[in-house]
Short mmCIF file of C-alpha atoms in Angstrom, two decimals:
data_model
loop_
_atom_site.label_atom_id
_atom_site.label_comp_id
_atom_site.label_asym_id
_atom_site.label_seq_id
_atom_site.Cartn_x
_atom_site.Cartn_y
_atom_site.Cartn_z
CA MET J 1312 0.00 -0.03 0.00
CA PRO J 1313 1.54 3.36 -0.96
CA THR J 1314 2.49 5.99 1.56
CA ILE J 1315 0.47 9.17 1.07
CA ARG J 1316 1.40 12.65 2.32
CA ILE J 1317 -1.47 14.75 3.70
CA ARG J 1318 -1.77 18.34 2.61
CA THR J 1319 -2.51 20.82 5.38
CA ARG J 1320 -6.16 21.97 5.48
CA GLN J 1321 -6.83 20.29 2.16
CA ALA J 1322 -9.10 17.43 1.35
CA ARG J 1323 -7.18 14.23 0.60
CA GLY J 1324 -7.43 13.36 -3.06
CA ALA J 1325 -7.51 10.20 -5.10
CA MET J 1326 -4.57 8.08 -4.08
CA THR J 1327 -1.68 6.91 -6.17
CA ALA J 1328 -1.25 3.31 -7.19
CA GLY J 1329 -5.02 2.65 -7.10
CA ILE J 1330 -6.01 3.43 -3.52
CA VAL J 1331 -8.96 5.81 -3.59
CA LEU J 1332 -11.28 7.86 -1.47
CA ALA J 1333 -14.23 5.89 -0.19
CA ALA J 1334 -16.45 9.00 -0.17
CA THR J 1335 -18.70 9.00 -3.12
CA ALA J 1336 -21.31 6.32 -3.88
CA GLY J 1337 -21.17 7.32 -7.51
CA LEU J 1338 -23.56 9.65 -9.15
CA LEU J 1339 -26.55 8.78 -7.07
CA THR J 1340 -29.96 8.78 -8.65
CA THR J 1341 -31.73 8.39 -5.28
CA ALA J 1342 -30.83 9.82 -1.85
CA PRO J 1343 -28.25 7.39 -0.48
CA THR J 1344 -29.84 5.41 2.29
CA ALA J 1345 -26.59 3.38 2.15
CA GLN J 1346 -25.04 2.18 5.33
CA ALA J 1347 -21.43 1.39 5.02
CA VAL J 1348 -18.68 -1.22 5.30
CA SER J 1349 -19.15 -4.32 3.17
CA GLY J 1350 -19.61 -6.56 6.26
CA GLU J 1351 -22.72 -7.66 8.02
CA PRO J 1352 -25.78 -5.57 8.88
CA ALA J 1353 -25.58 -4.06 12.34
CA ALA J 1354 -28.24 -4.96 14.89
CA ALA J 1355 -31.06 -2.55 15.23
CA GLY J 1356 -29.95 0.44 17.31
CA GLU J 1357 -26.32 -0.76 17.50
CA HIS J 1358 -23.73 1.99 17.09
CA ALA J 1359 -26.63 4.47 16.74
CA PHE J 1360 -24.06 7.31 16.94
CA THR J 1361 -23.07 6.47 13.33
CA ALA J 1362 -24.62 9.03 10.91
CA ARG J 1363 -25.27 8.97 7.20
CA LEU J 1364 -24.23 12.16 5.32
CA VAL J 1365 -25.71 13.27 2.07
CA ILE J 1366 -23.56 15.97 0.39
CA GLY J 1367 -24.58 17.97 -2.67
CA GLU J 1368 -27.65 17.71 -4.82
CA GLY J 1369 -28.70 16.25 -8.14
CA ASP J 1370 -26.00 14.54 -10.20
CA ALA J 1371 -23.33 15.76 -7.81
CA MET J 1372 -24.92 14.01 -4.77
CA ARG J 1373 -22.65 11.77 -2.80
CA GLY J 1374 -22.67 9.88 0.50
CA CYS J 1375 -20.39 9.79 3.47
CA SER J 1376 -20.51 8.58 7.06
CA ALA J 1377 -19.81 10.15 10.43
CA ALA J 1378 -19.89 9.63 14.19
CA LEU J 1379 -21.77 11.72 16.76
CA VAL J 1380 -19.26 12.91 19.39
CA HIS J 1381 -21.39 15.55 21.07
CA GLN J 1382 -25.10 16.37 20.92
CA GLN J 1383 -24.56 18.87 18.13
CA TRP J 1384 -21.26 17.79 16.54
CA LEU J 1385 -20.15 14.89 14.32
CA LEU J 1386 -16.67 13.76 13.58
CA THR J 1387 -16.03 12.82 9.95
CA ALA J 1388 -13.55 13.17 7.04
CA THR J 1389 -12.65 16.58 5.66
CA SER J 1390 -12.33 14.91 2.25
CA CYS J 1391 -16.14 14.40 2.13
CA PHE J 1392 -16.59 18.19 1.64
CA ALA J 1393 -14.10 18.84 -1.17
CA ALA J 1394 -15.67 19.96 -4.45
CA THR J 1395 -12.92 17.97 -6.31
CA PRO J 1396 -10.54 15.26 -5.06
CA GLY J 1397 -7.71 17.05 -3.23
CA GLY J 1398 -9.50 20.33 -3.13
CA GLU J 1399 -9.31 22.70 -0.23
CA VAL J 1400 -11.98 22.68 2.44
CA LYS J 1401 -12.40 25.91 4.44
CA SER J 1402 -13.88 26.28 7.84
CA GLY J 1403 -17.40 27.52 7.89
CA LYS J 1404 -20.64 26.70 6.16
CA PRO J 1405 -20.21 23.72 3.88
CA ALA J 1406 -19.91 24.69 0.18
CA MET J 1407 -22.57 22.14 -0.79
CA LYS J 1408 -25.88 21.41 0.96
CA THR J 1409 -25.31 18.69 3.49
CA THR J 1410 -27.58 16.67 5.72
CA ALA J 1411 -26.95 14.11 8.41
CA THR J 1412 -29.34 11.27 9.35
CA LEU J 1413 -29.12 9.59 12.76
CA GLY J 1414 -31.87 6.96 13.10
CA THR J 1415 -35.05 8.56 11.79
CA ARG J 1416 -33.88 12.17 12.25
CA THR J 1417 -32.36 14.16 9.43
CA LEU J 1418 -30.72 17.49 10.18
CA GLY J 1419 -28.77 20.03 8.14
CA ILE J 1420 -25.01 20.59 8.57
CA VAL J 1421 -24.25 24.24 9.29
CA GLU J 1422 -20.53 24.27 9.89
CA VAL J 1423 -17.37 22.37 8.93
CA VAL J 1424 -14.20 22.72 10.98
CA PRO J 1425 -11.28 20.83 9.31
CA ARG J 1426 -8.25 19.73 11.20
CA ASP J 1427 -4.89 20.82 9.85
CA ASP J 1428 -2.89 17.61 10.03
CA ARG J 1429 -5.15 14.76 8.98
CA ASP J 1430 -8.39 13.90 7.09
CA VAL J 1431 -10.64 14.78 10.09
CA ALA J 1432 -13.28 17.47 10.48
CA MET J 1433 -15.88 18.40 13.04
CA VAL J 1434 -19.25 19.26 11.59
CA ARG J 1435 -22.08 21.05 13.36
CA LEU J 1436 -25.69 19.87 13.28
CA ALA J 1437 -28.36 22.51 12.90
CA GLU J 1438 -29.95 21.21 16.15
CA PRO J 1439 -28.68 19.02 18.98
CA VAL J 1440 -29.53 15.29 19.06
CA THR J 1441 -30.52 14.30 22.55
CA THR J 1442 -31.83 10.72 21.95
CA VAL J 1443 -28.47 9.22 20.97
CA ALA J 1444 -25.42 8.77 23.14
CA PRO J 1445 -22.32 10.19 21.47
CA ALA J 1446 -19.27 8.02 20.95
CA GLY J 1447 -16.36 8.53 23.26
CA LEU J 1448 -12.90 9.05 21.80
CA ALA J 1449 -10.10 6.61 22.54
CA ALA J 1450 -7.13 7.96 24.44
CA ASP J 1451 -4.67 5.24 23.33
CA ALA J 1452 -3.24 4.67 19.89
CA PRO J 1453 -4.27 1.62 17.86
CA GLU J 1454 -1.52 -1.12 17.87
CA ALA J 1455 -0.32 -3.48 15.17
CA GLY J 1456 -2.29 -6.73 15.45
CA GLU J 1457 -5.29 -5.18 17.14
CA THR J 1458 -8.68 -5.76 15.63
CA LEU J 1459 -11.03 -2.72 15.13
CA LEU J 1460 -14.70 -2.71 14.20
CA GLY J 1461 -15.48 -0.58 11.18
CA ALA J 1462 -18.89 0.86 10.45
CA GLY J 1463 -20.46 3.07 7.84
CA PHE J 1464 -23.23 3.82 5.38
CA GLY J 1465 -21.66 2.96 2.09
CA ARG J 1466 -21.90 0.16 -0.51
CA THR J 1467 -21.78 -3.49 0.48
CA ARG J 1468 -20.80 -6.46 -1.60
CA THR J 1469 -24.28 -6.74 -3.15
CA GLU J 1470 -25.96 -3.36 -2.74
CA TRP J 1471 -25.29 0.08 -4.18
CA VAL J 1472 -27.38 1.90 -1.59
CA PRO J 1473 -28.24 -0.52 1.32
CA ASN J 1474 -30.76 0.41 3.92
CA GLN J 1475 -28.92 -0.21 7.20
CA LEU J 1476 -25.68 0.27 8.94
CA HIS J 1477 -23.08 -2.44 8.10
CA THR J 1478 -20.01 -3.42 10.21
CA GLY J 1479 -16.90 -5.55 9.79
CA GLU J 1480 -13.58 -6.34 11.34
CA PHE J 1481 -10.27 -4.81 10.40
CA LEU J 1482 -6.74 -5.84 11.44
CA VAL J 1483 -4.35 -3.06 12.34
CA ASP J 1484 -1.22 -3.35 10.22
CA SER J 1485 0.66 -0.22 11.18
CA THR J 1486 0.31 3.36 12.40
CA THR J 1487 1.80 6.82 11.83
CA ASP J 1488 1.22 9.86 14.02
CA THR J 1489 -2.00 10.58 12.16
CA THR J 1490 -3.06 7.42 10.32
CA VAL J 1491 -3.63 3.72 10.77
CA ALA J 1492 -3.35 1.15 8.02
CA LEU J 1493 -5.91 -1.63 8.20
CA THR J 1494 -6.78 -4.83 6.35
CA GLY J 1495 -10.36 -5.98 6.17
CA GLN J 1496 -10.92 -9.49 7.49
CA ASP J 1497 -12.99 -12.21 5.72
CA GLY J 1498 -13.41 -10.06 2.64
CA VAL J 1499 -14.67 -6.97 4.52
CA SER J 1500 -13.75 -3.65 2.98
CA VAL J 1501 -14.27 0.10 3.32
CA CYS J 1502 -16.47 0.98 0.40
CA ALA J 1503 -17.71 4.19 -1.32
CA GLY J 1504 -19.96 6.10 1.13
CA ASP J 1505 -18.01 4.90 4.18
CA THR J 1506 -15.58 7.84 4.32
CA GLY J 1507 -15.83 9.55 7.74
CA GLY J 1508 -17.40 6.45 9.36
CA PRO J 1509 -16.00 5.11 12.68
CA ALA J 1510 -13.36 2.54 13.39
CA LEU J 1511 -14.09 1.33 16.91
CA ARG J 1512 -12.17 -0.40 19.65
CA ARG J 1513 -14.29 -2.85 21.79
CA THR J 1514 -13.88 -2.25 25.53
CA ASP J 1515 -15.44 -3.84 28.64
CA SER J 1516 -17.93 -0.97 28.74
CA GLY J 1517 -18.74 -0.82 25.00
CA VAL J 1518 -16.80 0.77 22.22
CA GLU J 1519 -14.60 3.84 21.72
CA LEU J 1520 -13.83 5.83 18.59
CA THR J 1521 -10.31 5.17 17.45
CA ALA J 1522 -10.19 6.35 13.83
CA ILE J 1523 -12.41 7.35 10.91
CA HIS J 1524 -12.37 5.92 7.39
CA SER J 1525 -10.39 7.96 4.87
CA ARG J 1526 -9.01 5.92 1.98
CA SER J 1527 -9.48 2.34 0.67
CA TRP J 1528 -8.76 -0.10 -2.15
CA GLN J 1529 -12.45 -0.94 -1.98
CA GLY J 1530 -11.91 -4.58 -2.65
CA GLY J 1531 -15.09 -6.62 -3.10
CA CYS J 1532 -17.39 -3.57 -3.01
CA PHE J 1533 -20.38 -3.66 -5.31
CA GLY J 1534 -19.61 -2.69 -8.86
CA GLY J 1535 -15.82 -3.01 -8.52
CA THR J 1536 -13.16 -5.44 -9.62
CA GLU J 1537 -10.48 -4.70 -7.01
CA THR J 1538 -9.76 -7.52 -4.53
CA ARG J 1539 -7.52 -5.79 -1.98
CA THR J 1540 -9.29 -4.88 1.28
CA GLY J 1541 -6.68 -2.54 2.67
CA ALA J 1542 -7.53 0.92 3.95
CA VAL J 1543 -6.02 3.94 5.62
CA ASP J 1544 -8.00 5.52 8.40
CA ALA J 1545 -7.36 8.87 10.11
CA ARG J 1546 -6.55 8.46 13.80
CA VAL J 1547 -8.79 10.30 16.32
CA ASP J 1548 -7.42 8.82 19.52
CA GLY J 1549 -6.09 11.66 21.62
CA LEU J 1550 -8.17 14.34 19.87
CA ALA J 1551 -10.71 14.80 22.72
CA GLY J 1552 -9.03 18.13 23.61
CA TRP J 1553 -9.34 19.42 20.06
CA VAL J 1554 -13.01 18.34 19.89
CA LYS J 1555 -13.63 20.29 23.13
CA ASP J 1556 -11.74 23.34 21.93
CA VAL J 1557 -13.79 23.41 18.68
CA ARG J 1558 -17.06 23.27 20.66
CA ASN J 1559 -15.86 25.95 23.05
CA ARG J 1560 -15.11 28.56 20.33
CA ASP J 1561 -18.69 29.74 20.68
CA ARG J 1562 -19.46 32.88 22.77
CA SER J 1563 -22.41 32.60 25.20
CA HIS J 1564 -24.24 35.57 26.67
CA SER J 1565 -27.16 35.97 29.10
CA ALA J 1566 -29.75 38.47 27.93
CA ASP J 1567 -33.56 38.76 27.84
CA VAL J 1568 -34.21 38.66 24.11
CA ASP J 1569 -37.98 37.98 24.12
CA GLY J 1570 -38.89 40.50 26.83
CA ASP J 1571 -40.56 38.09 29.24
CA GLY J 1572 -38.32 39.22 32.14
CA LYS J 1573 -36.15 36.13 32.16
CA ALA J 1574 -32.64 35.99 30.73
CA ASP J 1575 -32.24 33.82 27.68
CA LEU J 1576 -29.04 32.22 26.50
CA VAL J 1577 -27.59 33.85 23.43
CA VAL J 1578 -24.83 32.05 21.61
CA LEU J 1579 -22.58 33.48 18.92
CA ARG J 1580 -21.57 30.34 17.14
CA SER J 1581 -18.16 30.00 15.48
CA ASN J 1582 -19.87 29.80 12.07
CA GLY J 1583 -21.30 33.30 12.60
CA ASP J 1584 -24.87 32.47 13.57
CA VAL J 1585 -26.39 34.17 16.61
CA ALA J 1586 -28.73 31.60 18.17
CA VAL J 1587 -31.14 32.35 20.95
CA HIS J 1588 -32.03 29.60 23.46
CA ARG J 1589 -35.15 30.88 25.06
CA ASN J 1590 -35.53 30.46 28.81
CA GLN J 1591 -38.43 28.08 29.49
CA GLY J 1592 -38.06 28.07 33.31
CA ASP J 1593 -36.48 24.62 33.79
CA THR J 1594 -34.54 24.46 30.56
CA PHE J 1595 -33.29 26.55 27.67
CA ALA J 1596 -34.96 25.71 24.36
CA PRO J 1597 -32.97 24.61 21.33
CA GLY J 1598 -31.29 27.51 19.67
CA ARG J 1599 -33.16 29.53 17.02
CA VAL J 1600 -30.91 31.50 14.72
CA MET J 1601 -31.84 35.20 14.81
CA SER J 1602 -28.89 36.56 12.75
CA GLY J 1603 -25.96 35.34 10.77
CA GLY J 1604 -22.69 36.41 9.19
CA TRP J 1605 -20.84 37.26 12.43
CA GLY J 1606 -18.04 34.71 12.12
CA LEU J 1607 -15.38 37.39 12.21
CA PHE J 1608 -16.71 38.64 15.61
CA VAL J 1609 -16.20 35.43 17.53
CA THR J 1610 -12.56 35.61 18.52
CA TRP J 1611 -12.51 39.47 19.15
CA LYS J 1612 -9.19 39.44 17.14
CA ASP J 1613 -10.71 40.06 13.73
CA LEU J 1614 -13.50 42.50 12.84
CA GLY J 1615 -14.76 43.18 16.41
CA ARG J 1616 -17.10 41.84 19.00
CA LEU J 1617 -20.82 41.78 19.94
CA TYR J 1618 -22.74 42.50 23.14
CA PHE J 1619 -26.41 42.04 23.96
CA ALA J 1620 -28.33 44.47 26.19
CA ASP J 1621 -31.60 46.41 26.29
CA VAL J 1622 -30.52 49.77 24.86
CA ASN J 1623 -33.90 51.35 23.98
CA GLY J 1624 -35.79 50.41 27.10
CA ASP J 1625 -38.36 48.07 25.63
CA ARG J 1626 -37.11 45.16 27.90
CA LYS J 1627 -35.78 43.20 24.89
CA ALA J 1628 -32.01 42.86 24.40
CA ASP J 1629 -30.62 44.66 21.37
CA MET J 1630 -27.42 43.73 19.60
CA ILE J 1631 -24.50 46.10 20.11
CA VAL J 1632 -21.86 45.79 17.40
CA HIS J 1633 -18.37 47.03 18.30
CA THR J 1634 -16.16 47.06 15.23
CA ASN J 1635 -12.34 47.23 15.28
CA ASP J 1636 -12.44 50.62 13.62
CA GLY J 1637 -13.78 51.91 16.97
CA ASN J 1638 -17.43 52.41 15.98
CA ILE J 1639 -20.41 51.11 17.99
CA GLU J 1640 -23.82 50.72 16.47
CA VAL J 1641 -27.01 49.49 18.09
CA ARG J 1642 -29.22 46.97 16.12
CA THR J 1643 -32.68 47.18 17.61
CA ASN J 1644 -34.48 44.00 18.60
CA HIS J 1645 -37.67 43.50 16.51
CA GLY J 1646 -38.79 40.26 18.13
CA THR J 1647 -37.48 37.85 15.53
CA TYR J 1648 -34.46 39.78 14.28
CA TRP J 1649 -32.18 42.71 14.96
CA ASP J 1650 -32.41 45.52 12.43
CA GLN J 1651 -29.52 47.10 10.43
CA GLY J 1652 -28.68 49.41 13.28
CA THR J 1653 -27.71 53.00 13.89
CA HIS J 1654 -24.42 54.54 14.92
CA TRP J 1655 -24.15 55.45 18.57
CA SER J 1656 -20.47 56.10 19.42
CA GLY J 1657 -16.96 55.99 17.95
CA GLY J 1658 -13.28 55.99 18.86
CA TRP J 1659 -13.30 52.65 20.71
CA GLY J 1660 -10.96 50.67 18.48
CA ARG J 1661 -8.52 50.02 21.29
CA PHE J 1662 -11.18 48.75 23.67
CA ILE J 1663 -12.14 45.48 21.94
CA ASP J 1664 -10.73 42.77 24.25
CA GLY J 1665 -8.93 44.47 27.14
CA SER J 1666 -5.44 43.93 25.71
CA ASP J 1667 -4.86 47.58 24.79
CA LEU J 1668 -6.51 50.75 26.31
CA GLY J 1669 -9.28 48.97 28.10
CA ARG J 1670 -12.64 47.19 27.89
CA LEU J 1671 -16.31 48.14 27.59
CA TYR J 1672 -19.47 46.73 29.33
CA PHE J 1673 -23.11 47.56 28.76
CA ALA J 1674 -25.65 47.47 31.65
CA ASP J 1675 -28.36 49.72 33.17
CA VAL J 1676 -26.51 51.57 35.83
CA ASN J 1677 -28.94 54.36 36.64
CA GLY J 1678 -32.11 52.27 36.73
CA ASP J 1679 -33.96 53.84 33.77
CA GLY J 1680 -34.27 50.56 31.92
CA LYS J 1681 -31.78 51.43 29.22
CA ALA J 1682 -28.20 50.07 29.04
CA ASP J 1683 -25.44 52.55 29.76
CA MET J 1684 -21.84 52.13 28.62
CA LEU J 1685 -19.19 51.29 31.23
CA VAL J 1686 -15.61 52.20 30.23
CA HIS J 1687 -12.91 50.27 32.06
CA THR J 1688 -9.52 51.70 31.17
CA ASN J 1689 -6.15 50.05 31.66
CA ASP J 1690 -5.25 52.58 34.32
CA GLY J 1691 -7.95 50.99 36.45
CA ASN J 1692 -10.62 53.67 36.28
CA ILE J 1693 -14.27 52.87 35.49
CA GLU J 1694 -16.61 55.55 34.17
CA VAL J 1695 -20.25 55.33 33.40
CA ARG J 1696 -21.53 56.93 30.14
CA THR J 1697 -25.27 57.41 30.51
CA ASN J 1698 -27.65 56.35 27.75
CA ARG J 1699 -29.31 59.45 26.21
CA GLY J 1700 -31.56 57.60 23.75
CA THR J 1701 -29.36 57.91 20.63
CA TYR J 1702 -25.91 58.10 22.23
CA TRP J 1703 -23.97 57.64 25.46
CA ASP J 1704 -22.80 60.85 27.09
CA GLN J 1705 -19.22 61.79 28.10
CA GLY J 1706 -19.60 59.95 31.39
CA THR J 1707 -18.62 60.33 35.04
CA HIS J 1708 -16.07 58.53 37.14
CA TRP J 1709 -17.51 55.83 39.38
CA SER J 1710 -14.61 53.72 40.64
CA GLY J 1711 -10.79 53.24 40.41
CA GLY J 1712 -8.03 50.74 41.16
CA TRP J 1713 -9.12 48.04 38.69
CA GLY J 1714 -6.12 48.05 36.39
CA ARG J 1715 -5.34 44.40 37.03
CA PHE J 1716 -8.85 43.33 36.17
CA VAL J 1717 -8.87 44.52 32.49
CA THR J 1718 -7.14 41.64 30.69
CA TRP J 1719 -8.72 38.82 32.74
CA LYS J 1720 -5.14 37.35 33.01
CA ASP J 1721 -3.98 39.01 36.17
CA LEU J 1722 -6.01 39.50 39.40
CA GLY J 1723 -9.44 38.62 37.95
CA ARG J 1724 -12.31 40.11 35.99
CA LEU J 1725 -15.49 42.27 36.51
CA TYR J 1726 -19.15 41.91 35.62
CA PHE J 1727 -22.07 44.28 35.93
CA ALA J 1728 -25.63 43.14 36.66
CA ASP J 1729 -28.49 43.96 39.03
CA VAL J 1730 -27.90 41.54 41.93
CA ASN J 1731 -30.11 43.11 44.59
CA GLY J 1732 -33.22 43.77 42.45
CA ASP J 1733 -33.27 47.60 42.61
CA ARG J 1734 -32.91 47.78 38.77
CA LYS J 1735 -29.46 49.35 38.94
CA ALA J 1736 -26.36 47.32 37.85
CA ASP J 1737 -24.06 46.32 40.68
CA MET J 1738 -20.40 45.39 40.24
CA LEU J 1739 -19.38 41.81 40.60
CA VAL J 1740 -15.69 41.22 41.33
CA HIS J 1741 -14.34 37.76 40.42
CA THR J 1742 -10.82 37.36 41.68
CA ASN J 1743 -8.30 34.78 40.54
CA ASP J 1744 -8.45 33.06 43.99
CA GLY J 1745 -11.99 32.06 43.01
CA LYS J 1746 -13.96 34.44 45.15
CA ILE J 1747 -16.86 36.57 43.89
CA ALA J 1748 -17.91 39.76 45.74
CA VAL J 1749 -20.90 41.94 45.01
CA ARG J 1750 -20.35 45.71 45.21
CA THR J 1751 -23.78 47.43 45.51
CA ASN J 1752 -24.75 50.31 43.35
CA HIS J 1753 -25.32 53.44 45.43
CA GLY J 1754 -26.24 55.83 42.60
CA THR J 1755 -22.83 57.39 41.98
CA TYR J 1756 -20.48 54.63 43.12
CA TRP J 1757 -20.30 50.92 44.08
CA ASP J 1758 -19.62 50.14 47.70
CA GLN J 1759 -16.82 47.96 49.21
CA GLY J 1760 -18.87 44.88 48.66
CA THR J 1761 -19.69 41.57 50.36
CA HIS J 1762 -18.56 38.00 49.65
CA TRP J 1763 -21.19 35.88 47.79
CA SER J 1764 -19.36 32.82 46.44
CA GLY J 1765 -16.08 31.04 46.15
CA GLY J 1766 -14.30 28.30 44.27
CA TRP J 1767 -14.39 29.87 40.83
CA GLY J 1768 -10.69 30.34 40.16
CA LEU J 1769 -10.80 28.23 37.07
CA PHE J 1770 -13.68 30.08 35.52
CA ILE J 1771 -12.08 33.45 34.81
CA ASP J 1772 -11.58 33.60 31.02
CA GLY J 1773 -12.80 30.35 29.62
CA THR J 1774 -9.44 28.77 29.10
CA GLN J 1775 -9.77 26.31 32.00
CA LEU J 1776 -13.01 24.87 33.33
CA GLY J 1777 -15.44 27.37 31.80
CA THR J 1778 -17.02 30.80 32.12
CA LEU J 1779 -19.55 32.59 34.29
CA LYS J 1780 -22.39 34.98 33.23
CA PHE J 1781 -24.92 36.91 35.29
CA GLY J 1782 -28.49 37.62 34.42
CA ASP J 1783 -32.03 37.30 35.79
CA ALA J 1784 -32.96 33.74 34.83
CA THR J 1785 -35.95 33.43 37.19
CA GLY J 1786 -37.73 36.70 36.44
CA ASP J 1787 -37.49 38.01 39.99
CA GLY J 1788 -35.36 40.97 39.05
CA LYS J 1789 -32.19 39.73 40.60
CA ALA J 1790 -29.24 38.43 38.67
CA ASP J 1791 -28.56 34.73 38.86
CA MET J 1792 -25.26 33.03 38.03
CA PHE J 1793 -24.90 31.10 34.74
CA VAL J 1794 -22.19 28.42 34.85
CA HIS J 1795 -21.07 27.32 31.40
CA THR J 1796 -18.57 24.52 31.71
CA LYS J 1797 -16.25 23.38 28.89
CA ASP J 1798 -18.12 20.13 28.44
CA GLY J 1799 -20.94 22.36 27.07
CA ARG J 1800 -23.28 22.15 30.11
CA VAL J 1801 -24.99 25.30 31.29
CA ALA J 1802 -26.41 25.45 34.83
CA VAL J 1803 -28.19 28.37 36.53
CA ARG J 1804 -27.55 29.10 40.14
CA THR J 1805 -30.48 31.07 41.61
CA ASN J 1806 -29.97 34.33 43.58
CA HIS J 1807 -31.09 33.93 47.19
CA GLY J 1808 -30.34 37.45 48.38
CA THR J 1809 -26.80 36.87 49.80
CA TYR J 1810 -25.66 33.90 47.79
CA TRP J 1811 -26.37 31.79 44.69
CA ASP J 1812 -27.51 28.24 45.33
CA GLN J 1813 -26.08 24.97 43.96
CA GLY J 1814 -28.03 25.45 40.74
CA LYS J 1815 -29.78 23.31 38.22
CA PHE J 1816 -28.68 22.01 34.83
CA MET J 1817 -30.48 23.76 31.97
CA ILE J 1818 -28.95 22.74 28.66
CA THR J 1819 -25.97 21.24 26.90
CA LEU J 1820 -24.63 23.40 24.08
#
């Protein structure tokens, strides 16, 4: 079997000396209900985390496979999404319409995130799948002589587009840092339509995802004459950290978007969609996309950043767009969308992420129901610029000594939210020792504060265990604590006047 070099961030093309991609099921004349490896049909419900992908439409339609690794993410092969063999695949919305089917549910694919060093990509489903347990990723590398179980939704020996998942055993021949060479046993082969499907290691507790199908000789597959059953899969063992990092590129916010008095969960996804998960009391609903095209506002290192707060006083959170040229515009909430916006302020280009002159916040400080602008400069001063209906004024000084709280990399970070229910935003001080103090708003200043909670030292900037947000989730007028951990879980800890309780789980993003 030839050795193939992988091109960075490119789909892997047709292989030399006859080894080929197992992605397309030919020019399909019907939607590919095909189900993978040329082995035996899987038992009903077995390996239910395996998904069938349909990529493209009409004569260009092709099939691939994938594995659910999170409620809203699949792991598959980058090469499935290349317009031509070896073509580049960029992060973002797939170039061709793509759907994924798990069991009886079919969902659109809204984002592809290729990995640089191997034929692996994370793809985001339009909605989470909560009825199927995701596959866990192996931590240990496959070893020569080990037997893996392959699965997929491609051709079999006798069918072009079979109707159920097929599985078969593969012997590990050798490995590189990013690939594993396999040989199908008893005539089993990776066939067209299987690309991206899982190669699984059996364990005492079930199976774990070790690799995904990438290239194959396709020996014995329907319509072919090749007899060799060798394949090259892309290793995914050890990629759990990358999978988590991809998921955690999203930015979550707490804001009351629908005006019912309870803070919703607003998520700026890495593909540029702004999805609102409405607060239903005991849970947040699946996200509904209210706006798109904000992909260059996710990292705060590109075009700018977004905020969400009620600027016009109608109790519904507006979108505040802070561009890297320093301008700030307010896009008014119209119930199901934010409008094209109006300019409110300028000169804030060095206040995007706290790494330069400072940082901005938006909250109702004076209690008139409209979000004011708080300017936190790197010299430690905080001024409040009052909302005047179409602009924020020149501001007044409220507090000082916060220079080591600007970058979130030193002593801690600050938040602003109404904790005591008087409609005026208090200051929450989150120090790097894990403590959170609430400094009450007294009209022209925040007081010296009282301790409310501890143990949050690994939740400062999102690089460790997760992040915190503060908003009124219960509708009682007092800010609760939103805990968003890096496994995607969001819990709300209710405000009890002098502390937040142990909380309840609300959603997995």
